[in-house]
Amino acid sequence: MGSLLEEAVGKELRRLRAWEGRSNAPRIAVHVRTGDKTMKVGSSLGVLEYHWPRPVAHSFVDCALALERRLGLYNSTIFFFSDSLEVKEEAERYLPGRVYASKTSAKHTDRMRSHGRQALHNALSGALSDVFIAAMASGMVASRSGFSDIVIEFGGFPIGSTISQLECMAMNNVSADHVRTPNL
C-alpha cells in the first residue's frame, strides 16, 4: 500500500502545483459529503438532505471565501473535495482559476473489500491522498463526516480556522427543518 499511497499523493501534488503555478499560495480546504447514494451504496446522509436555496457547491465555495477573509488571507486556492463528481465540477465552474477540485473518485471502502485487495488499496490510497492534500490548507469548510474530522485533526487547524457544515448552512439560510433534494 505504501507505494500506491506515495504514487497517489505524488501525482496529486504534481497536478496541484502545475495548476497553481506556485507552491506557497494560501489554501482553504472544502469538503462536501453528499452521502453514500453518490457512491451507489446505502442511504444519503450528506448535505443534499437539506434544501439549499442555490447550488450546494456555490454555497460551500462562498463559505470558503468567508473563511479566507476571517483568516486574513487573499486569493487563496480553494481545495475542493467531495464524494460527488457533479458537485466538484460545479465548484470549478463557479469560481474558475480559484477552485482546485480533487480528481479522486470516491469509493466506499467497506464495499471495496468484496472487489479484492488491490481495489481496496486503490480506494484507500485515493482517500488518504485527499486527506494529505486537504491537510496542507490554512483552514477548512467541513461537512459532517469522518473525512473532514480526519483532515482537521491531521492538519492541526487552530481554533477559528474551520467552518462547520452547520455554520455554512446558517450563512446560506439553510434550514434543517426543510428536507428536500436541491440542485447540485
XYZ file of C-alpha atoms in Angstrom:
184
model
C 0.000 0.000 0.000
C 2.915 2.348 0.735
C 3.989 2.693 -2.888
C 0.367 3.150 -4.025
C -0.084 5.923 -1.495
C 3.198 7.612 -2.428
C 2.237 7.424 -6.092
C -1.268 8.824 -5.458
C -0.045 11.703 -3.277
C 2.855 12.498 -5.621
C 0.581 12.524 -8.664
C -1.964 14.811 -6.990
C 0.747 17.175 -5.682
C 2.302 17.470 -9.149
C -1.126 18.167 -10.653
C -1.856 20.760 -7.953
C 1.455 22.570 -8.342
C 1.127 22.626 -12.145
C -2.405 24.008 -11.776
C -1.409 26.661 -9.220
C 1.830 27.660 -10.875
C 3.107 28.393 -7.372
C 3.582 26.238 -4.298
C 3.248 28.735 -1.447
C -0.216 30.110 -2.174
C -2.628 30.217 0.766
C -5.158 27.385 0.647
C -8.610 26.695 2.063
C -9.942 23.121 2.006
C -13.627 22.376 1.411
C -15.281 19.003 1.883
C -18.854 18.366 0.761
C -20.235 14.971 1.717
C -23.302 14.286 -0.362
C -23.917 10.813 1.074
C -23.488 7.136 0.340
C -26.029 7.189 -2.502
C -23.470 9.162 -4.528
C -21.163 6.147 -4.240
C -24.049 3.817 -5.174
C -24.400 2.298 -1.686
C -26.544 2.887 1.373
C -28.613 5.935 2.092
C -27.915 9.597 1.568
C -26.931 11.286 4.818
C -24.990 14.244 3.438
C -25.656 17.878 2.610
C -28.138 17.037 -0.145
C -30.666 16.043 2.508
C -31.349 19.743 3.126
C -32.962 22.370 0.917
C -30.317 24.779 -0.299
C -31.592 27.976 -1.940
C -28.839 27.708 -4.555
C -26.341 25.050 -5.631
C -24.521 23.374 -2.738
C -21.135 23.847 -4.434
C -21.698 27.628 -4.667
C -22.690 27.805 -1.006
C -19.610 25.930 0.199
C -17.256 27.967 -2.025
C -18.782 31.150 -0.607
C -18.202 29.791 2.917
C -14.548 29.189 1.937
C -14.279 32.811 0.777
C -15.750 33.963 4.109
C -13.196 31.806 5.947
C -10.441 33.263 3.783
C -11.452 36.768 4.919
C -11.687 35.622 8.553
C -8.124 34.270 8.358
C -6.790 37.418 6.663
C -5.788 35.534 3.528
C -6.008 36.782 -0.042
C -6.517 34.974 -3.344
C -6.345 31.510 -1.791
C -6.579 28.321 -3.745
C -9.742 26.535 -2.671
C -9.120 22.779 -2.437
C -12.496 21.142 -3.111
C -13.187 17.540 -2.077
C -16.460 15.653 -2.395
C -17.908 12.216 -2.946
C -19.835 13.772 -5.855
C -18.128 14.447 -9.171
C -21.006 16.753 -10.124
C -20.544 18.923 -7.021
C -16.774 19.161 -7.655
C -17.314 20.149 -11.294
C -19.925 22.759 -10.298
C -17.466 24.292 -7.801
C -14.804 24.608 -10.510
C -17.300 26.267 -12.871
C -18.486 28.631 -10.131
C -15.050 30.103 -9.389
C -12.681 29.117 -12.212
C -8.992 29.595 -11.552
C -9.500 29.594 -7.777
C -11.131 26.201 -7.139
C -8.968 23.121 -7.438
C -11.143 20.003 -7.303
C -9.722 16.635 -6.398
C -9.836 14.127 -9.236
C -10.138 11.224 -6.813
C -13.214 9.142 -7.463
C -14.745 8.462 -4.049
C -15.220 4.806 -3.213
C -16.895 3.396 -0.144
C -14.062 1.390 1.423
C -16.411 -1.049 3.166
C -17.821 -2.037 -0.224
C -14.402 -2.291 -1.896
C -13.370 -5.294 0.210
C -15.506 -7.571 -1.949
C -13.645 -6.355 -5.071
C -10.303 -7.620 -3.828
C -7.254 -6.313 -2.072
C -5.995 -4.180 -4.981
C -9.325 -2.362 -5.339
C -9.392 -1.682 -1.599
C -5.797 -0.392 -1.648
C -6.580 1.895 -4.598
C -9.639 3.307 -2.808
C -7.685 3.885 0.406
C -4.762 5.460 -1.457
C -7.103 7.923 -3.149
C -8.837 8.835 0.100
C -5.567 9.234 2.020
C -4.099 11.299 -0.817
C -7.054 13.660 -0.496
C -6.587 13.806 3.302
C -2.907 14.763 2.908
C -3.659 17.443 0.292
C -6.552 18.896 2.320
C -4.427 18.962 5.493
C -1.983 21.322 3.720
C -4.591 24.107 3.875
C -4.733 27.005 6.339
C -8.393 26.355 7.128
C -11.353 24.184 6.192
C -15.056 24.246 5.470
C -16.057 20.831 6.750
C -19.007 18.523 6.192
C -20.248 16.321 8.981
C -18.125 13.323 8.089
C -15.226 11.187 9.155
C -13.164 12.510 6.227
C -13.497 16.111 7.441
C -12.775 15.088 11.040
C -9.581 13.302 9.985
C -8.398 16.252 7.864
C -8.989 18.706 10.722
C -7.041 16.523 13.169
C -4.275 15.666 10.719
C -3.935 19.292 9.599
C -3.856 20.600 13.165
C -6.079 23.557 12.264
C -6.169 26.142 15.064
C -9.436 27.251 16.663
C -11.291 29.623 14.353
C -9.784 28.230 11.168
C -12.702 25.958 10.293
C -16.336 26.441 9.341
C -18.652 23.533 10.064
C -21.391 22.331 7.750
C -23.961 23.745 10.197
C -22.253 27.149 10.246
C -22.133 27.138 6.439
C -25.822 26.202 6.338
C -26.629 29.140 8.623
C -24.583 31.506 6.445
C -26.649 30.351 3.457
C -30.053 30.419 5.198
C -30.471 26.658 5.000
C -32.904 25.135 7.428
C -32.538 21.552 8.632
C -36.319 21.538 9.030
C -36.895 21.541 5.260
C -35.540 18.306 3.841
C -35.725 18.199 0.061
C -33.401 17.294 -2.782
C -31.816 20.503 -4.104
C -29.872 21.469 -7.186
C -26.217 20.494 -7.192
